[in-house]
Structures are given as C-alpha cells and as structure tokens.
Amino acid sequence: MVNLDREDSFVIKEVKDGILYFDGCNTLELAKQYGTPLYVLSETDIVSRFAALRTSFLEKWPGSRAAYACKAFCTPAMLALTAREGMCIDVVSGGELYTAISSRFPPERIEFNGNNKLPSELELAIQYGIGRIIIDSPQELALIEKICAARKKRVKVLYRVTPGVQADTHDYIITGKKDSKFGLPMDDDIIFPSIEAAIHSPYVDFLGVHFHVGSQLFEVRPYLEAVDTVLDLMKQTRERFGCDMTELNLGGGFGVTYTDEVRQPFDYFLAPVMEKIAAFCQREGFERPALVVEPGRSIVAEAGINLYTIGSIKDIPGVRKYLSVDGGMTDNIRHALYQAVYTGVIANKADAPAEEAVTVCGKCCESGDILMRDAKLPKAEPGDILAMFSTGAYGFSMASNYNSSPIPAVVLVKEGQSDLIVRRQSYEDLISNAIIPQRLK
Ligand code: LLP
C-alpha cells in the first residue's frame, strides 16, 4: 500500500496492486459501477477539515462560527453533512438557499451573501428565518425593510465592505479590492450613512461588517490588513453612533493544494487575526466580537477527485500529445477560466512511472477545453481511467451543459462505502425544460 497524499494531509489516496483507492474505494470499480466522468467526494476528508476548524478555531474562541461557503460544492447531501457537523452555511443565491431548505438546514445557521439579491430571494430568506443577511449595497437595506414590514419579521444584518487590500491570487478571484462589484467602499460618505440607517431601522439588527479579500490565499497579511481597517470602522461606529459591533465576518479564501502549493492550517490565518482583534478590544475597551469565517474551497477541494475514461490519443510530432477524456470544461472549467493547474494519475496504472508529458483535453468543441496542460503521466491507452486530484471545489458547482453534455454523477465515499448523491443527467434531462411552439410542430 502506497500513500499518495502529502505528509501533512489525511490519507485518503492509496495505491494497491497498481490501482488507485480513494477513501477506501477502488476507483476502477467506482468508474465501472457509476460510469465516467464521475465526481467522487471523500466524506472522511470533508469531516476532517471540519474537525480541524473546530479544534483550531471554534473551540478556542467561544462565539465564533464557520459558515461553509456552499458555492464551492452544493448538493443536499453535502448540506446535510455540513448540518450534521454543526456548521453554518453561506449561501449566495435562491438556488443554494432552496437546496438548504430542501435538506432542512437549520435556518438560523444560514448566512446570505450576494451583490444583487433579488426581491424573491430575500423573501424566501426572510420567510425561512435565516440567521444573517450580509447587505451588499445601499439599496438592499430598503428592500429588506420592505419585506420585513410586510411579513412582520426582523433580521440580523451585517454590511459587506471592501477593505481595499491587495491579495496575491488570480485576478478573477480577488474580491476585496475597492474596484469590485461586491460590498460597500469604505468612504465615509457611503459607509457611515449606511451603518446609521441600519442602526436606526426598526426591521433589522445591525451586528457588524463582513469582508472577503479573495480566494486561494496562502498569506495572512491581507487578512490582517483588512482586519485593521474594519477594527478602525468599529471604533468610528462607536464614536459616531454609540453602537458597538458584535460580529465580524472575514469571509473565506484559505488556499489548498492543487499541485505543490503548501496548504496552511486554519490557525495559521485565524490565530493572528484573533490575537489582533483581542488586543484591539482590550486596548479600546470593546467586548470581543464574534468572528465568522466562510471557508469553501478549503473544506472540499482536496476531498474530491474526478474520474474520466481516456479515449482518443493524438501525438502531434514535435508539438504535443493530446489525451482526450469523456468529460472536460463542462465538468471542470477551472483550467479554461483561470489556467488552474491540476495533477492526477492513471487509476489503473497508479504505480507506473510518469514518463510522458501530455495535455489532457475534454470532448467539447472548443480549443480551450483543456483539463491539464503538460501533465506528467504514465503511457496511456484508450480505456484507461484518469483520476484528477483536488477537484472537489468549484468543479461540479461550475459545471455546464455546453455542447449538450450531461452533468456527471456525484458519489460520496467513506471508508470503502460509496453512495450516489447526484444522479448523472440523462439526455432526457437536457431537454426536459425545452418547448417546441405549436407552429413549429
Ligand atoms: N465568502 C465569500 C463572500 C466569497 O465570495 C467566497 C468566494 C467565499 C466565502 C469562499 O471562498 P473560498 O474559501 O472557497 O476561497 N470559482 C472560483 C472561486 C470563486 C470564489 C468566489 N467567492 C474558483 O474556482 O477558483
């Protein structure tokens, strides 16, 4: 038995007799039983990430919460697992909220983010009695007040702000800079009237502020810089309005290992942040506010692998060798969109030396339909099963039906047991909402 995981990671990928096992399951049998392409998620890995958050953060700082950002991977089974583990969730759409409601997620543990929440989405959220709404624009408060007035409800709110810090990641996944569609800029004439309106509103309880600096981050610096700006805002809010914020939310963004990045443990980020907040509160005479985090990728990315069947193989002499698989950008758009880099193995040759540089592409009519560029793999043949690693976040959740490709099935595995948690789309599913007008029949 050979362990393919890094030393600092949980042992979920193993090789036995040349075959890749994932959380105790033979990946070739998974491919046979459920078909390919296939998303496979390890329950053991997800539960271990939640446990790490619990011991390194939640238990150390009473009142703190972790709201899993379910945009990373959102299915009823995942939300049921998140609820069972005692976590909160961050939703960003009516669809995610509906998924949470359908899996009976406790309403008070749901937090709602989003830069343009629709009236219908806010209605659903307020009616279900969710725990927090993170207000993202000056107009949103008025919308919430109108719904609360009509329904005789009250909600707890925070404001999302853009602390204007620089983070070292792909430009598309930086969100905390000032030039952003998210959050309120921290200009005095924008932020203070908004806070004042929320403090005086009869329909909302204003708790504090939220920021999210970006995604796939490995440094604590941008978090600390952002915390400085929100602590200053907290002080000014007391000075101007005599109101103390009781909650700060620092979003998600904790980086994971796709290839050779060194993943930092949660307390690498959270211990210095908490120390900074505690020191500020002691100095300025504040009660320590509750800290909330919204990790998405760091909960599910490494818990996922994708399985594909290799089909056509093209060797273009002096140029490159293409391995085509039966999925592609429709099930994982991250290379096409962000030039994301992945590693993987041939699941039926998992101990063979990686002797070839190949480009793994999908089957879409699109030259950019690449999953792995210049990956090192053993010599492959049609029919081999390719396993791509660290695909659990933003793969299934960003899947599309381009080229009328059915979205693959999702299987949850745990210590040798596997359960189908999302059925593979059928061709009928693809056209189930489509209508031919009478005049074309
Ligand atoms: N909270 C807020 C308000 C966010 O905007 C995000 C991510 C998160 C939490 C979770 O961040 P995480 O812990 O997953 O980094 N599709 C991109 C990622 C977009 C992330 C957007 N916001 C990707 O595939 O890399």
Short mmCIF file of C-alpha atoms and ligand atoms in Angstrom, two decimals, residues 67 69 71-72 90 92 113 160 172-173 175 182 210-212 214-217 249 251-255 258 294-299 334 337-338 342 393-395 398, ligand 1:
data_model
loop_
_atom_site.label_atom_id
_atom_site.label_comp_id
_atom_site.label_asym_id
_atom_site.label_seq_id
_atom_site.Cartn_x
_atom_site.Cartn_y
_atom_site.Cartn_z
CA ALA A 67 -20.18 29.06 7.58
CA ALA A 69 -19.41 28.65 1.51
CA LYS A 71 -20.86 27.77 -3.74
CA ALA A 72 -17.78 25.51 -3.70
CA ASP A 90 -23.04 30.79 3.45
CA VAL A 92 -25.33 33.29 -2.40
CA ASN A 113 -24.27 36.89 0.68
CA ARG A 160 -20.12 43.73 3.36
CA TYR A 172 -10.81 36.87 -11.24
CA ILE A 173 -10.95 35.62 -7.65
CA THR A 175 -12.94 40.38 -4.35
CA PHE A 182 -19.04 43.32 -4.17
CA HIS A 210 -18.10 41.37 6.53
CA PHE A 211 -15.24 41.27 4.02
CA HIS A 212 -13.79 38.66 1.72
CA GLY A 214 -10.05 36.81 -2.27
CA SER A 215 -9.72 33.11 -2.83
CA GLN A 216 -6.86 30.58 -2.83
CA LEU A 217 -4.70 32.67 -0.46
CA ASN A 249 -17.01 38.11 9.23
CA GLY A 251 -15.00 35.54 4.50
CA GLY A 252 -13.13 32.55 3.16
CA GLY A 253 -10.20 32.20 0.81
CA PHE A 254 -7.86 29.77 2.61
CA GLY A 255 -5.64 28.17 -0.04
CA TYR A 258 -3.63 21.51 -6.21
CA GLU A 294 -16.69 31.31 5.33
CA PRO A 295 -14.36 28.62 4.01
CA GLY A 296 -15.44 26.94 0.79
CA ARG A 297 -12.52 25.53 -1.18
CA SER A 298 -10.55 24.57 1.95
CA ILE A 299 -13.37 22.26 3.04
CA ARG A 334 -11.11 25.90 -13.88
CA LEU A 337 -11.13 30.01 -16.91
CA TYR A 338 -8.22 30.55 -14.53
CA TYR A 342 -4.00 20.01 -11.50
CA ALA A 393 -14.33 22.71 -5.11
CA TYR A 394 -15.82 24.73 -7.96
CA GLY A 395 -15.96 21.74 -10.31
CA MET A 398 -19.46 25.42 -12.05
N1 LLP B 1 -17.25 34.09 1.17
C1 LLP B 1 -17.47 34.93 0.16
C2 LLP B 1 -18.22 36.16 0.38
C3 LLP B 1 -16.98 34.62 -1.12
O1 LLP B 1 -17.17 35.46 -2.13
C4 LLP B 1 -16.29 33.40 -1.33
C5 LLP B 1 -15.81 33.02 -2.64
C6 LLP B 1 -16.11 32.55 -0.22
C7 LLP B 1 -16.60 32.94 1.02
C8 LLP B 1 -15.42 31.23 -0.32
O2 LLP B 1 -14.09 31.36 -0.72
P1 LLP B 1 -13.11 30.08 -0.70
O3 LLP B 1 -12.90 29.70 0.73
O4 LLP B 1 -13.78 28.99 -1.46
O5 LLP B 1 -11.88 30.56 -1.38
N2 LLP B 1 -14.81 29.93 -8.83
C9 LLP B 1 -13.53 30.34 -8.28
C10 LLP B 1 -13.66 30.78 -6.85
C11 LLP B 1 -14.61 31.95 -6.67
C12 LLP B 1 -14.76 32.30 -5.22
C13 LLP B 1 -15.75 33.39 -5.04
N3 LLP B 1 -16.03 33.70 -3.69
C14 LLP B 1 -12.53 29.19 -8.42
O6 LLP B 1 -12.89 28.16 -8.98
O7 LLP B 1 -11.37 29.32 -8.04
#
